[in-house]
PDB file with SEQRES, HELIX, SHEET and CRYST1 records, atoms N, CA, C and O in Angstrom:
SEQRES   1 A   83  UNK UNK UNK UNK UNK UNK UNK UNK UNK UNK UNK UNK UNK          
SEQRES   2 A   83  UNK UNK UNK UNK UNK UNK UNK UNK UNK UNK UNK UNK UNK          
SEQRES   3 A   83  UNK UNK UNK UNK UNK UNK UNK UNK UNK UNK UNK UNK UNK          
SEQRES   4 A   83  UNK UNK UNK UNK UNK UNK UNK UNK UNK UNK UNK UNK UNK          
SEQRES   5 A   83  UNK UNK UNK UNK UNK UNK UNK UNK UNK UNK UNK UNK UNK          
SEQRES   6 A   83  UNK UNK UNK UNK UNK UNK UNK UNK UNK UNK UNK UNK UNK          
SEQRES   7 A   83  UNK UNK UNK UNK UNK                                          
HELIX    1 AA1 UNK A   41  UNK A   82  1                                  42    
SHEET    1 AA1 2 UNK A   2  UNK A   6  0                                        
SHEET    2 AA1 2 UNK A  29  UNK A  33 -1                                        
CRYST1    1.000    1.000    1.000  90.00  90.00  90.00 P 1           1          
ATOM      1  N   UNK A   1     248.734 182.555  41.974  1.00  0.00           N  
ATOM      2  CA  UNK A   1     247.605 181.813  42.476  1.00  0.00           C  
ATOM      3  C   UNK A   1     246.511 181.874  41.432  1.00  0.00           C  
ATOM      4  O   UNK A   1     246.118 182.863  40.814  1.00  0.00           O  
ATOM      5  N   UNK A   2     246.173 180.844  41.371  1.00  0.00           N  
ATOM      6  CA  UNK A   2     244.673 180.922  40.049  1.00  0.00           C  
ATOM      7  C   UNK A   2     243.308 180.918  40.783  1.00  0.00           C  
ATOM      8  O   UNK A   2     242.932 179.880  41.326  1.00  0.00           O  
ATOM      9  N   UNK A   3     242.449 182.198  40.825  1.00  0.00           N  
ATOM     10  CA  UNK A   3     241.489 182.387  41.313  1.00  0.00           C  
ATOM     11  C   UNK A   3     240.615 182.847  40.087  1.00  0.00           C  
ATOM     12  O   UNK A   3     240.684 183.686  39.189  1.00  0.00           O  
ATOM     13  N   UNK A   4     239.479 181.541  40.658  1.00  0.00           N  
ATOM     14  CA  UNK A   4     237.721 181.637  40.006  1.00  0.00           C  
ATOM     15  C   UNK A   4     237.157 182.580  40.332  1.00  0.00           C  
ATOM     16  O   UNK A   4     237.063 182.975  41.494  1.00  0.00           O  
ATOM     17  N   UNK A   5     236.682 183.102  39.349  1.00  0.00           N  
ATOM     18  CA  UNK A   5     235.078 184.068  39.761  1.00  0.00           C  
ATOM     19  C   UNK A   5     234.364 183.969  38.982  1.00  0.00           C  
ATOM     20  O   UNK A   5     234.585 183.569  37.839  1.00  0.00           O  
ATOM     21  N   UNK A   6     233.268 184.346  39.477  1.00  0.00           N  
ATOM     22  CA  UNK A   6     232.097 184.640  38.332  1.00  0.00           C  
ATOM     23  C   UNK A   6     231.417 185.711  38.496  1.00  0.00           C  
ATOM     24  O   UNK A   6     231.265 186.243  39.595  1.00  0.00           O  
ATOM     25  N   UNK A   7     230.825 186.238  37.163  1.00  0.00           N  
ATOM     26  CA  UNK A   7     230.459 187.254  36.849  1.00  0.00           C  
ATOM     27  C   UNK A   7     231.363 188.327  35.657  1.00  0.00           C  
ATOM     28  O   UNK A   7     232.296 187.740  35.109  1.00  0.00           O  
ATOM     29  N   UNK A   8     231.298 188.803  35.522  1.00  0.00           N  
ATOM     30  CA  UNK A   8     231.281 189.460  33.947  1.00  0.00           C  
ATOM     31  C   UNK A   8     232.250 191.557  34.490  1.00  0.00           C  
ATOM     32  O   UNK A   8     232.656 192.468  33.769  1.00  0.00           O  
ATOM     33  N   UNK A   9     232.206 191.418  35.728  1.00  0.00           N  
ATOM     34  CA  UNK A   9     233.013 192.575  36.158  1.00  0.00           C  
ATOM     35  C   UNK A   9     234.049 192.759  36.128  1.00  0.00           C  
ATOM     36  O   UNK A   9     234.406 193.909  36.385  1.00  0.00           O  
ATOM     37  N   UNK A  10     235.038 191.781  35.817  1.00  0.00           N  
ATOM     38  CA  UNK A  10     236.581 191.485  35.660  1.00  0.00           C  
ATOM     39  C   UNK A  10     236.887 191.757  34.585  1.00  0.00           C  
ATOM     40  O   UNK A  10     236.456 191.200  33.575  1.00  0.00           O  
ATOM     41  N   UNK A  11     237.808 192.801  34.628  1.00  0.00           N  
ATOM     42  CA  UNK A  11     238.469 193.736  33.458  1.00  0.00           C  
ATOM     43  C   UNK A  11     240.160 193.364  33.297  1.00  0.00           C  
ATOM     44  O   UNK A  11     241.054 194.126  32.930  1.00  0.00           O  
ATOM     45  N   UNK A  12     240.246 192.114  33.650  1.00  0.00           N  
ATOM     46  CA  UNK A  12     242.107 191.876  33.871  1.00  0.00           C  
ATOM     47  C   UNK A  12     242.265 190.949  32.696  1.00  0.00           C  
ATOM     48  O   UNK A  12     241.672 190.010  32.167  1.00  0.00           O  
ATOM     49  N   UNK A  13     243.606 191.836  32.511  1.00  0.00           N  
ATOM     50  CA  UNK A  13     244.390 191.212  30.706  1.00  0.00           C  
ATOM     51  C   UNK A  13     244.425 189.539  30.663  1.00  0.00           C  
ATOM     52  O   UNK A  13     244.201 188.778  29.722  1.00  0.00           O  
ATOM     53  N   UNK A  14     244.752 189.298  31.888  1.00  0.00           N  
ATOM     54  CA  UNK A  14     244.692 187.523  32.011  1.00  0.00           C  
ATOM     55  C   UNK A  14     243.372 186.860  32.530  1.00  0.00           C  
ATOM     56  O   UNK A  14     243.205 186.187  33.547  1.00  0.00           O  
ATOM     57  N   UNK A  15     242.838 187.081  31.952  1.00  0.00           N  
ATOM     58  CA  UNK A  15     241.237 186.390  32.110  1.00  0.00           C  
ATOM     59  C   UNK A  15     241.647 185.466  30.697  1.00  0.00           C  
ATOM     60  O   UNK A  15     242.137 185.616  29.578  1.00  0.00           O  
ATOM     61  N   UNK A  16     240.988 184.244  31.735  1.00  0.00           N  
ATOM     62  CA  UNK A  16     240.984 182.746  30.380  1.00  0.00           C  
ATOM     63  C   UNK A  16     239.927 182.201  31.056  1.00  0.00           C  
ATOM     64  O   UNK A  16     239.309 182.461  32.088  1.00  0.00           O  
ATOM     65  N   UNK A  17     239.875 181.086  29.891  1.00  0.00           N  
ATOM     66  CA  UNK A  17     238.535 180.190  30.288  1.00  0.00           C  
ATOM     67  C   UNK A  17     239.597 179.550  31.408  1.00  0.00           C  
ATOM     68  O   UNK A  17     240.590 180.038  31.947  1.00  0.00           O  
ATOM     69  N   UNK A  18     238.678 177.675  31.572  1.00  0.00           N  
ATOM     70  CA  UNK A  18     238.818 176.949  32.263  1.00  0.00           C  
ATOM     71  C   UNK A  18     239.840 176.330  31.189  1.00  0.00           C  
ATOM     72  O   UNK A  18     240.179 175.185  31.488  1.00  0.00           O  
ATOM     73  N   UNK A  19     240.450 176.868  29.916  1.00  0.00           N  
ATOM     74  CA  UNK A  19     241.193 175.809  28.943  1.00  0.00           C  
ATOM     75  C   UNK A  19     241.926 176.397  28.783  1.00  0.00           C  
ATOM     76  O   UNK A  19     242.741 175.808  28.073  1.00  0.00           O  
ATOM     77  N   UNK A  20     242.492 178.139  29.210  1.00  0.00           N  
ATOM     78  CA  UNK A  20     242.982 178.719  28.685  1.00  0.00           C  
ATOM     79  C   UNK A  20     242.827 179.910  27.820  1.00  0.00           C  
ATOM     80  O   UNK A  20     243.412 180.991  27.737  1.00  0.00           O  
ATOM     81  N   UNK A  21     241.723 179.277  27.131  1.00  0.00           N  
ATOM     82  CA  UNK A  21     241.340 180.869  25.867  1.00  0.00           C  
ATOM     83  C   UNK A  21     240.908 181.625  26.750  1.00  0.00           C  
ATOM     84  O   UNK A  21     240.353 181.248  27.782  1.00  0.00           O  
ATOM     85  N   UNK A  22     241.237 183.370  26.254  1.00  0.00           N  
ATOM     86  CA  UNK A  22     240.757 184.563  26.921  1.00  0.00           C  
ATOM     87  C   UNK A  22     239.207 183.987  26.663  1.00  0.00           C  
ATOM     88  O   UNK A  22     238.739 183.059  26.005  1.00  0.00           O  
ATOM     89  N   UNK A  23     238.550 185.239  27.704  1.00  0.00           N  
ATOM     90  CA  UNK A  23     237.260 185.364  27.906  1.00  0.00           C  
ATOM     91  C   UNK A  23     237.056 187.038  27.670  1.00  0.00           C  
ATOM     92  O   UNK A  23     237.598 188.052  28.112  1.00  0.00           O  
ATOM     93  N   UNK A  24     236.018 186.750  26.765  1.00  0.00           N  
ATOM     94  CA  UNK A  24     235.314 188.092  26.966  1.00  0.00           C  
ATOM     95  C   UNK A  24     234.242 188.665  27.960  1.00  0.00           C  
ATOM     96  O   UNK A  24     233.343 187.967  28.429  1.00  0.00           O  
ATOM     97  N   UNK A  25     234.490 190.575  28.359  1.00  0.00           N  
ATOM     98  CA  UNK A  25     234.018 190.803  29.773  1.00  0.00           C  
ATOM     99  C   UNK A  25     232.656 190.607  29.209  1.00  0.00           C  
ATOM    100  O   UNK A  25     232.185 190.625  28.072  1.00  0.00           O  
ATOM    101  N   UNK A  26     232.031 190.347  30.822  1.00  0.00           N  
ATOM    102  CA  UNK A  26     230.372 189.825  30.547  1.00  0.00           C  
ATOM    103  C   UNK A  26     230.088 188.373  30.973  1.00  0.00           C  
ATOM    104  O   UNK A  26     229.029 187.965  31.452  1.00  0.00           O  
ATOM    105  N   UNK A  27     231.315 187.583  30.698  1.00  0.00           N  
ATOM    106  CA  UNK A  27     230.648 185.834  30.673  1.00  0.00           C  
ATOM    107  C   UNK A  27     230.533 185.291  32.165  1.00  0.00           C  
ATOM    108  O   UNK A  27     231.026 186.017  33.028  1.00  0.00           O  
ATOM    109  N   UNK A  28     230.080 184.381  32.475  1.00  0.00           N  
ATOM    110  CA  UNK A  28     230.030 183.840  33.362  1.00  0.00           C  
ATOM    111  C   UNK A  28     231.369 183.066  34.756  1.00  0.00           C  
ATOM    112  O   UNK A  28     231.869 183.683  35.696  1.00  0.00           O  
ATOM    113  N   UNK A  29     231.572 181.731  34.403  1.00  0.00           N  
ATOM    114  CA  UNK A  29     232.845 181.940  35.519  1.00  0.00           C  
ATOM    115  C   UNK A  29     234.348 182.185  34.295  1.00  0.00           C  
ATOM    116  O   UNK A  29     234.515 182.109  33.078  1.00  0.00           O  
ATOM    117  N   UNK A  30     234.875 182.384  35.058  1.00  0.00           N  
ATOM    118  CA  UNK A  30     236.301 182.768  35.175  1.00  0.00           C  
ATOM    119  C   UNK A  30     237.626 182.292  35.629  1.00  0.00           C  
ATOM    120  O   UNK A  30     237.468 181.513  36.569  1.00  0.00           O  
ATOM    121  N   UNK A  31     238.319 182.384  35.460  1.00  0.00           N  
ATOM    122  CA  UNK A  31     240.071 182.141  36.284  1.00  0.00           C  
ATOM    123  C   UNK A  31     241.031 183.165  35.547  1.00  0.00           C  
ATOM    124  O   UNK A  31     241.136 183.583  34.394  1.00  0.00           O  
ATOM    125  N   UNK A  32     241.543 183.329  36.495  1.00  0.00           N  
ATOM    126  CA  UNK A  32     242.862 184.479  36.114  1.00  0.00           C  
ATOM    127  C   UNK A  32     244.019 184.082  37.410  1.00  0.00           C  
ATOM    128  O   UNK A  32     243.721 183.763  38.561  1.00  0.00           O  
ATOM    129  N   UNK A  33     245.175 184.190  36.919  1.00  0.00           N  
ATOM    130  CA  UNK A  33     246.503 183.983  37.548  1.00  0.00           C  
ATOM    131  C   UNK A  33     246.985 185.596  38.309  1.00  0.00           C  
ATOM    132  O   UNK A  33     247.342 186.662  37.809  1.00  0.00           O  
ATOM    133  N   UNK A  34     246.789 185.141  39.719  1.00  0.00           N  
ATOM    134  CA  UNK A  34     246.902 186.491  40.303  1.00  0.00           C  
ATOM    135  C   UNK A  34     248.454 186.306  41.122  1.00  0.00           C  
ATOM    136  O   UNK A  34     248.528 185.725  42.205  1.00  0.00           O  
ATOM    137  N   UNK A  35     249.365 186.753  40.588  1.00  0.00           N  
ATOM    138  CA  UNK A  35     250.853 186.929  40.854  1.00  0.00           C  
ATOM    139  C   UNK A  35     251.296 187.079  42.509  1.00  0.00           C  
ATOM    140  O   UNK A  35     252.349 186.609  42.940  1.00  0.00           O  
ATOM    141  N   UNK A  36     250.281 187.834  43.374  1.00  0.00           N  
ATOM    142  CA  UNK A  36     250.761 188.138  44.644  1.00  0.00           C  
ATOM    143  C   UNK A  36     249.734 187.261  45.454  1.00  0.00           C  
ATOM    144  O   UNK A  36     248.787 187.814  46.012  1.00  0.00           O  
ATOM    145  N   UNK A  37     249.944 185.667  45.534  1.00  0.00           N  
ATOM    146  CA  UNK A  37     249.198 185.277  46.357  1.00  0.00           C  
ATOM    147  C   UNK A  37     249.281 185.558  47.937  1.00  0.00           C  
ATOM    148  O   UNK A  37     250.238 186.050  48.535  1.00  0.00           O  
ATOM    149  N   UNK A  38     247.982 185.105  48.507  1.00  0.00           N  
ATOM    150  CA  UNK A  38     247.853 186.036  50.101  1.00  0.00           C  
ATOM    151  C   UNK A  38     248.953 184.980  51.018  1.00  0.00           C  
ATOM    152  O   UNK A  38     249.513 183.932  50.698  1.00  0.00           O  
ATOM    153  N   UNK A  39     248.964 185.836  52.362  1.00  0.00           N  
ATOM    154  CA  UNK A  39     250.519 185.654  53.383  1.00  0.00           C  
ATOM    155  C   UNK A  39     249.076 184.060  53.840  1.00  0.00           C  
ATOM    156  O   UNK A  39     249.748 183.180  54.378  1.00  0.00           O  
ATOM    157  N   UNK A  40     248.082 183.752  53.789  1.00  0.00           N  
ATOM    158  CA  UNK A  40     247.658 182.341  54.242  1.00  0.00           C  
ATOM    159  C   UNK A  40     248.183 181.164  53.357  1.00  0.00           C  
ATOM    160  O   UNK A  40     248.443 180.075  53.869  1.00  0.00           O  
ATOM    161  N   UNK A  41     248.336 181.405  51.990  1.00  0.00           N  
ATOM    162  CA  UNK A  41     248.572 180.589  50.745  1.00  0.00           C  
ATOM    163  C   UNK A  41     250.835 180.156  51.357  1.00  0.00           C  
ATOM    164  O   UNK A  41     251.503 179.123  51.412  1.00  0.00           O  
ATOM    165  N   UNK A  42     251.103 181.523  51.626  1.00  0.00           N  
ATOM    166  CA  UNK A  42     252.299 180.958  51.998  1.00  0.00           C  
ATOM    167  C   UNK A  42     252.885 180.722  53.145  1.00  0.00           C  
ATOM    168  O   UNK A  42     254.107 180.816  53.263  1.00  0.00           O  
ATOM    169  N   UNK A  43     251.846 180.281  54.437  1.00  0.00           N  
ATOM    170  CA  UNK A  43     251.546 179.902  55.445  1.00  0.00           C  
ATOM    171  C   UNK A  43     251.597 178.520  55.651  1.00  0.00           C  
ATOM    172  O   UNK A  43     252.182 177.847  56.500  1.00  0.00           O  
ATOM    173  N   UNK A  44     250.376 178.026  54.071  1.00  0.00           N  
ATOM    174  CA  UNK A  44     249.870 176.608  54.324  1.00  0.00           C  
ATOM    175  C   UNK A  44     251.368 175.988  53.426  1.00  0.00           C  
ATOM    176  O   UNK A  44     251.630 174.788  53.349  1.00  0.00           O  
ATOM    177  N   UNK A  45     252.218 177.087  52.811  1.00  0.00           N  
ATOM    178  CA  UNK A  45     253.266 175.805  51.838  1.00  0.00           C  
ATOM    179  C   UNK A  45     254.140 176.001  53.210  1.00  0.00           C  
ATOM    180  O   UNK A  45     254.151 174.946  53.845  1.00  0.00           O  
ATOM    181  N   UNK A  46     254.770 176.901  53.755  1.00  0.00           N  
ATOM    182  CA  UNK A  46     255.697 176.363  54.573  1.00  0.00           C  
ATOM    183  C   UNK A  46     255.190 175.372  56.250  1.00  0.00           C  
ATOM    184  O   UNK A  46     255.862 174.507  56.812  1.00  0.00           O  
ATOM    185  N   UNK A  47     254.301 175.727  56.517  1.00  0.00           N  
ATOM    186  CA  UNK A  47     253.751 174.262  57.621  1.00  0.00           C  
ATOM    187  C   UNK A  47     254.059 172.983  56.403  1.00  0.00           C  
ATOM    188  O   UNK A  47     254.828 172.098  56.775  1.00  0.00           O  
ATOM    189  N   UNK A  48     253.491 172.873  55.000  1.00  0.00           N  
ATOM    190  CA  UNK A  48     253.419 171.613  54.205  1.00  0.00           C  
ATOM    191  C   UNK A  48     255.012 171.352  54.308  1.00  0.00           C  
ATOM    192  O   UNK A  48     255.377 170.341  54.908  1.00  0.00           O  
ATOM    193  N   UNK A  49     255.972 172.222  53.749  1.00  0.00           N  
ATOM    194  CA  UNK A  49     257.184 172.385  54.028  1.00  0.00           C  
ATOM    195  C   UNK A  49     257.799 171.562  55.039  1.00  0.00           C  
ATOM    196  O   UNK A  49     258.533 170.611  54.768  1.00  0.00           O  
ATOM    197  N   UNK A  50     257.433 172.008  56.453  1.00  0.00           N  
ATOM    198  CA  UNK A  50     257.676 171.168  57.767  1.00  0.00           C  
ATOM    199  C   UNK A  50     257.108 170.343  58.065  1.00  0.00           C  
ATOM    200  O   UNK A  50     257.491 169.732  59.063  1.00  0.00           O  
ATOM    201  N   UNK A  51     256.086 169.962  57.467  1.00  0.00           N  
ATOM    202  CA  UNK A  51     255.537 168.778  58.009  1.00  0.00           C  
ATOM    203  C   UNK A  51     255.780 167.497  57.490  1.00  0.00           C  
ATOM    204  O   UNK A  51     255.693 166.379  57.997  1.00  0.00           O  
ATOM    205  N   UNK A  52     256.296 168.126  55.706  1.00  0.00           N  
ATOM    206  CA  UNK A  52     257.716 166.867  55.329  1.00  0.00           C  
ATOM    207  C   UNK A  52     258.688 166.723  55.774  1.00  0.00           C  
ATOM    208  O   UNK A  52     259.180 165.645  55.441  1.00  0.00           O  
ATOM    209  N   UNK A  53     259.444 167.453  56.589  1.00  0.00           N  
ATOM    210  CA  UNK A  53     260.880 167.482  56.806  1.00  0.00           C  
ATOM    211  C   UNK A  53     261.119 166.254  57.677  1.00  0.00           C  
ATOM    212  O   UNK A  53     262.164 165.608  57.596  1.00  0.00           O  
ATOM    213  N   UNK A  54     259.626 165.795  58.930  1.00  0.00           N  
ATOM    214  CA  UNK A  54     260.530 165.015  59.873  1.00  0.00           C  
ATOM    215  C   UNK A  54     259.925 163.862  59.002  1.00  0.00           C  
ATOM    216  O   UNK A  54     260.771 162.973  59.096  1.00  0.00           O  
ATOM    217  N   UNK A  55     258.819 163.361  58.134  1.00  0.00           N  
ATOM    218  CA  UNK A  55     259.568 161.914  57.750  1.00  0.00           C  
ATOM    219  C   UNK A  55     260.883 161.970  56.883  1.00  0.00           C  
ATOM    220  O   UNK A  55     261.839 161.196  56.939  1.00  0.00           O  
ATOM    221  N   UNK A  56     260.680 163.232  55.944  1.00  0.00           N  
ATOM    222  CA  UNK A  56     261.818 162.575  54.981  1.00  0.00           C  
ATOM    223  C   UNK A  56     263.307 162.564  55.898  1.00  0.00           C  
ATOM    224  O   UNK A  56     264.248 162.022  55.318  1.00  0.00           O  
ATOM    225  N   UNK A  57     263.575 163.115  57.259  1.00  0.00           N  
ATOM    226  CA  UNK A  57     264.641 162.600  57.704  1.00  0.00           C  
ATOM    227  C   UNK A  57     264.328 161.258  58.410  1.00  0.00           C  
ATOM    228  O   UNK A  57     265.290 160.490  58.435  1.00  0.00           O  
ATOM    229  N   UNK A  58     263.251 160.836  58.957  1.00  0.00           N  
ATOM    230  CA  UNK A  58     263.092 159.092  59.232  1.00  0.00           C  
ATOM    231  C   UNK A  58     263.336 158.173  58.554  1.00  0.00           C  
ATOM    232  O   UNK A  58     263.653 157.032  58.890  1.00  0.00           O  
ATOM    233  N   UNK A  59     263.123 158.876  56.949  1.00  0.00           N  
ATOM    234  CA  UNK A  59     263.105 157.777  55.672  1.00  0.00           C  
ATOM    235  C   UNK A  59     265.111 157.631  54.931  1.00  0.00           C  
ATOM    236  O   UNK A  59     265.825 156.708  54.539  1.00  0.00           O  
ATOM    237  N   UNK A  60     265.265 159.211  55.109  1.00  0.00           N  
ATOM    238  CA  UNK A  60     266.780 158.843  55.475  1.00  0.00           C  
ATOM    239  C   UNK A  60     267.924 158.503  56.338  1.00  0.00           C  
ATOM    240  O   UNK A  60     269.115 158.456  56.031  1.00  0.00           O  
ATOM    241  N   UNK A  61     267.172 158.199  57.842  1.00  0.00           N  
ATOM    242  CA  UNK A  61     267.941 157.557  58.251  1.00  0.00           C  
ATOM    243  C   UNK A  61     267.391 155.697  57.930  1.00  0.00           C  
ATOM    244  O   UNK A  61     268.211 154.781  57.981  1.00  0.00           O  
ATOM    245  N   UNK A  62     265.928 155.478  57.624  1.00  0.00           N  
ATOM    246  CA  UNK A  62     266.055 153.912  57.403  1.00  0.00           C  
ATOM    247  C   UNK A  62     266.985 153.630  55.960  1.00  0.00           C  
ATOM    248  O   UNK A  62     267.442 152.525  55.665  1.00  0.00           O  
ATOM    249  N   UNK A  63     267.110 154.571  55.343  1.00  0.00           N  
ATOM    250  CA  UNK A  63     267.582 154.337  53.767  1.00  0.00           C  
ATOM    251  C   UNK A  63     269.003 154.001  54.236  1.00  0.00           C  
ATOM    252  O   UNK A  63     269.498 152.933  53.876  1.00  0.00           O  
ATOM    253  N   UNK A  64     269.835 155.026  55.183  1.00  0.00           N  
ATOM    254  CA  UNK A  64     271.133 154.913  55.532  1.00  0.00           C  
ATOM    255  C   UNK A  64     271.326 153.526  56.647  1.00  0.00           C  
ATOM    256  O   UNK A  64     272.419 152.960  56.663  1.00  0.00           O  
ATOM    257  N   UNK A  65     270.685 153.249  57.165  1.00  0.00           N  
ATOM    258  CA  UNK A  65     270.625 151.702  57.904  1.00  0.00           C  
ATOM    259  C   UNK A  65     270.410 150.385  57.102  1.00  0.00           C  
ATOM    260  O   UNK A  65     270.835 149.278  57.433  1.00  0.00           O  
ATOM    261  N   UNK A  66     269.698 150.680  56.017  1.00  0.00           N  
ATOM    262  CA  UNK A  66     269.249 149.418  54.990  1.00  0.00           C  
ATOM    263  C   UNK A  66     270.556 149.739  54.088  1.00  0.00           C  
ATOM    264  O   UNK A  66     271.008 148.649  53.738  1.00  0.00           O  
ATOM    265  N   UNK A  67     271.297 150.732  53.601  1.00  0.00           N  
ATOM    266  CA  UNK A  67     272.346 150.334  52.990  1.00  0.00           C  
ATOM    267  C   UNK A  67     272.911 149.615  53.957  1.00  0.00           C  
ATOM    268  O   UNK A  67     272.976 148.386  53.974  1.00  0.00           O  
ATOM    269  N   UNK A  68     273.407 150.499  54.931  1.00  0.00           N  
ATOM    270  CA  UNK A  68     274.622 150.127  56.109  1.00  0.00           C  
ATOM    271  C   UNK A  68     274.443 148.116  56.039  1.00  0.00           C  
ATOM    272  O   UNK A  68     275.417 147.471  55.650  1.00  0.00           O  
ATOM    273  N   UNK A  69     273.312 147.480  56.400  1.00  0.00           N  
ATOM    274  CA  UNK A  69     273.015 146.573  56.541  1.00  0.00           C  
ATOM    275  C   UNK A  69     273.119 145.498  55.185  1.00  0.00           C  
ATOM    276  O   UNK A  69     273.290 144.279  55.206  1.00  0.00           O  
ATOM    277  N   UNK A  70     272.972 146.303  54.154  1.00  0.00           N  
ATOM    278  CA  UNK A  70     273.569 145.392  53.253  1.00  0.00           C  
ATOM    279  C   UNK A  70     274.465 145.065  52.192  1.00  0.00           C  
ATOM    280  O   UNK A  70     274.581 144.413  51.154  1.00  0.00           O  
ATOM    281  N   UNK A  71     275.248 146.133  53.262  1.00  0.00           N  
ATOM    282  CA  UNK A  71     276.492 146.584  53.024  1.00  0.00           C  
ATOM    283  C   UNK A  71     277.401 145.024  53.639  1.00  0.00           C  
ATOM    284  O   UNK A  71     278.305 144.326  53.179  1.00  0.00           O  
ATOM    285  N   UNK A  72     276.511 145.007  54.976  1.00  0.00           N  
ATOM    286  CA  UNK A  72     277.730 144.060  55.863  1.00  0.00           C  
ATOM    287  C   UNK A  72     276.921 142.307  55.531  1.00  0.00           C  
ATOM    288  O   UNK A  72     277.082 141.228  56.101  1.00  0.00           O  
ATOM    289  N   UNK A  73     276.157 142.675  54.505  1.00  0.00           N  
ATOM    290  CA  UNK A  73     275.900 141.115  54.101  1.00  0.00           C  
ATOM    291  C   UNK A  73     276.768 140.392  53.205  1.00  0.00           C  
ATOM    292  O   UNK A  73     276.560 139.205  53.457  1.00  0.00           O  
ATOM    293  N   UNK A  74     277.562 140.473  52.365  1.00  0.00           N  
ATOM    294  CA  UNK A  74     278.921 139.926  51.997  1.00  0.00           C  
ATOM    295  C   UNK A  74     279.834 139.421  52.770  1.00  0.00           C  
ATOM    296  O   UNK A  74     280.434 138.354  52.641  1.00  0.00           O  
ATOM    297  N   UNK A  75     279.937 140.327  53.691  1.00  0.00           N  
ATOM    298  CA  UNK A  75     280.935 139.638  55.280  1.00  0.00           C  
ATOM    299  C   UNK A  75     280.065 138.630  55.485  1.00  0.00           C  
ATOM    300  O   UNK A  75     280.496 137.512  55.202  1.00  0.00           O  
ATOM    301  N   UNK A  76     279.288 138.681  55.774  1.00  0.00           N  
ATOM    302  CA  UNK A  76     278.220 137.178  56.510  1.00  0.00           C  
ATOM    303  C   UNK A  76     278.366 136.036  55.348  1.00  0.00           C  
ATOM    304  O   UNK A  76     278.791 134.976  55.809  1.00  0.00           O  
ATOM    305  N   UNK A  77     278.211 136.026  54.506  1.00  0.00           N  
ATOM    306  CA  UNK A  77     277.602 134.801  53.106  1.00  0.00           C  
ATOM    307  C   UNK A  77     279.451 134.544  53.390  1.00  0.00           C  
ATOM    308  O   UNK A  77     279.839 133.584  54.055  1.00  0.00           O  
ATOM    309  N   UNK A  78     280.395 135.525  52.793  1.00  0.00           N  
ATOM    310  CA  UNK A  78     281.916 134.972  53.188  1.00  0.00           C  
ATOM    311  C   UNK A  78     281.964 134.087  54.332  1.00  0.00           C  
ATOM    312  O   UNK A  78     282.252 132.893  54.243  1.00  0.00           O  
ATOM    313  N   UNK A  79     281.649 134.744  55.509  1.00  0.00           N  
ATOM    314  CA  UNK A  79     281.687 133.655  56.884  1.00  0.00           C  
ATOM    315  C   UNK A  79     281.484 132.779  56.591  1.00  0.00           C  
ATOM    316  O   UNK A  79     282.386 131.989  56.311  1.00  0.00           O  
ATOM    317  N   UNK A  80     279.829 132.372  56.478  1.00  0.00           N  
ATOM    318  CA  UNK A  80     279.613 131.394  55.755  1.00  0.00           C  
ATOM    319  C   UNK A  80     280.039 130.100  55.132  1.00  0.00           C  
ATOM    320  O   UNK A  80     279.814 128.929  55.437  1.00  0.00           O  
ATOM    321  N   UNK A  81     280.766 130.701  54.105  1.00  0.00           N  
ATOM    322  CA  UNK A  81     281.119 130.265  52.999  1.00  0.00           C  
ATOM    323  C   UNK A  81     282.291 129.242  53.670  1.00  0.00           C  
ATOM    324  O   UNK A  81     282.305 128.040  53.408  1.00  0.00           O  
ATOM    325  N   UNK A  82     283.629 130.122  54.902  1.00  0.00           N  
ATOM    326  CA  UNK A  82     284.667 129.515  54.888  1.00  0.00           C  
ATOM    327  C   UNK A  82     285.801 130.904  54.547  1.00  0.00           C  
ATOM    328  O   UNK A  82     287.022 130.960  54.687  1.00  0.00           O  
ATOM    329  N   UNK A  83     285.050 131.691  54.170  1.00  0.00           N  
ATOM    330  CA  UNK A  83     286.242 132.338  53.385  1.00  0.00           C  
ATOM    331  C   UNK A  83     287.150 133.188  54.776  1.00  0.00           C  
ATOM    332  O   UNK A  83     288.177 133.826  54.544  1.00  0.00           O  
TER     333      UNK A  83                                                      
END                                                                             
């Protein structure tokens, strides 16, 4: 998780600017990559998680009906046709 701070009290090896370059202690804001993000951070991905699941199965069953459907349009234009 990448968490801002500010203030000049942060003594951690991965302190960078906002671009990347380290920062020296003392400066103003901050970001550092903190490895054990909190049990809310992996709360909000698995609800995000489920809350894709039921379109992307709506979107695969219209995907599997719009093939199905033009699948059986060759039979029709044949009819058609005579054939």
């Amino acid at each position: 998780m990448l968490v801002l701070a500010m203030g000049g009290g942060l003594r951690h090896r991965s302190c960078v600017s906002a671009v990347g370059s380290p920062v020296p202690a003392g400066c103003g804001l901050v970001a550092f990559y903190d490895p054990a993000p909190g049990p809310e951070l992996m709360e909000r991905i698995t609800a995000r998680r489920a809350g894709l699941d039921e379109p992307e199965e709506h979107l695969a069953k219209q995907l599997a009906a719009g093939r199905a459907e033009r699948d059986e349009l060759p039979v029709a234009e044949g009819f058609l046709r005579g054939e």
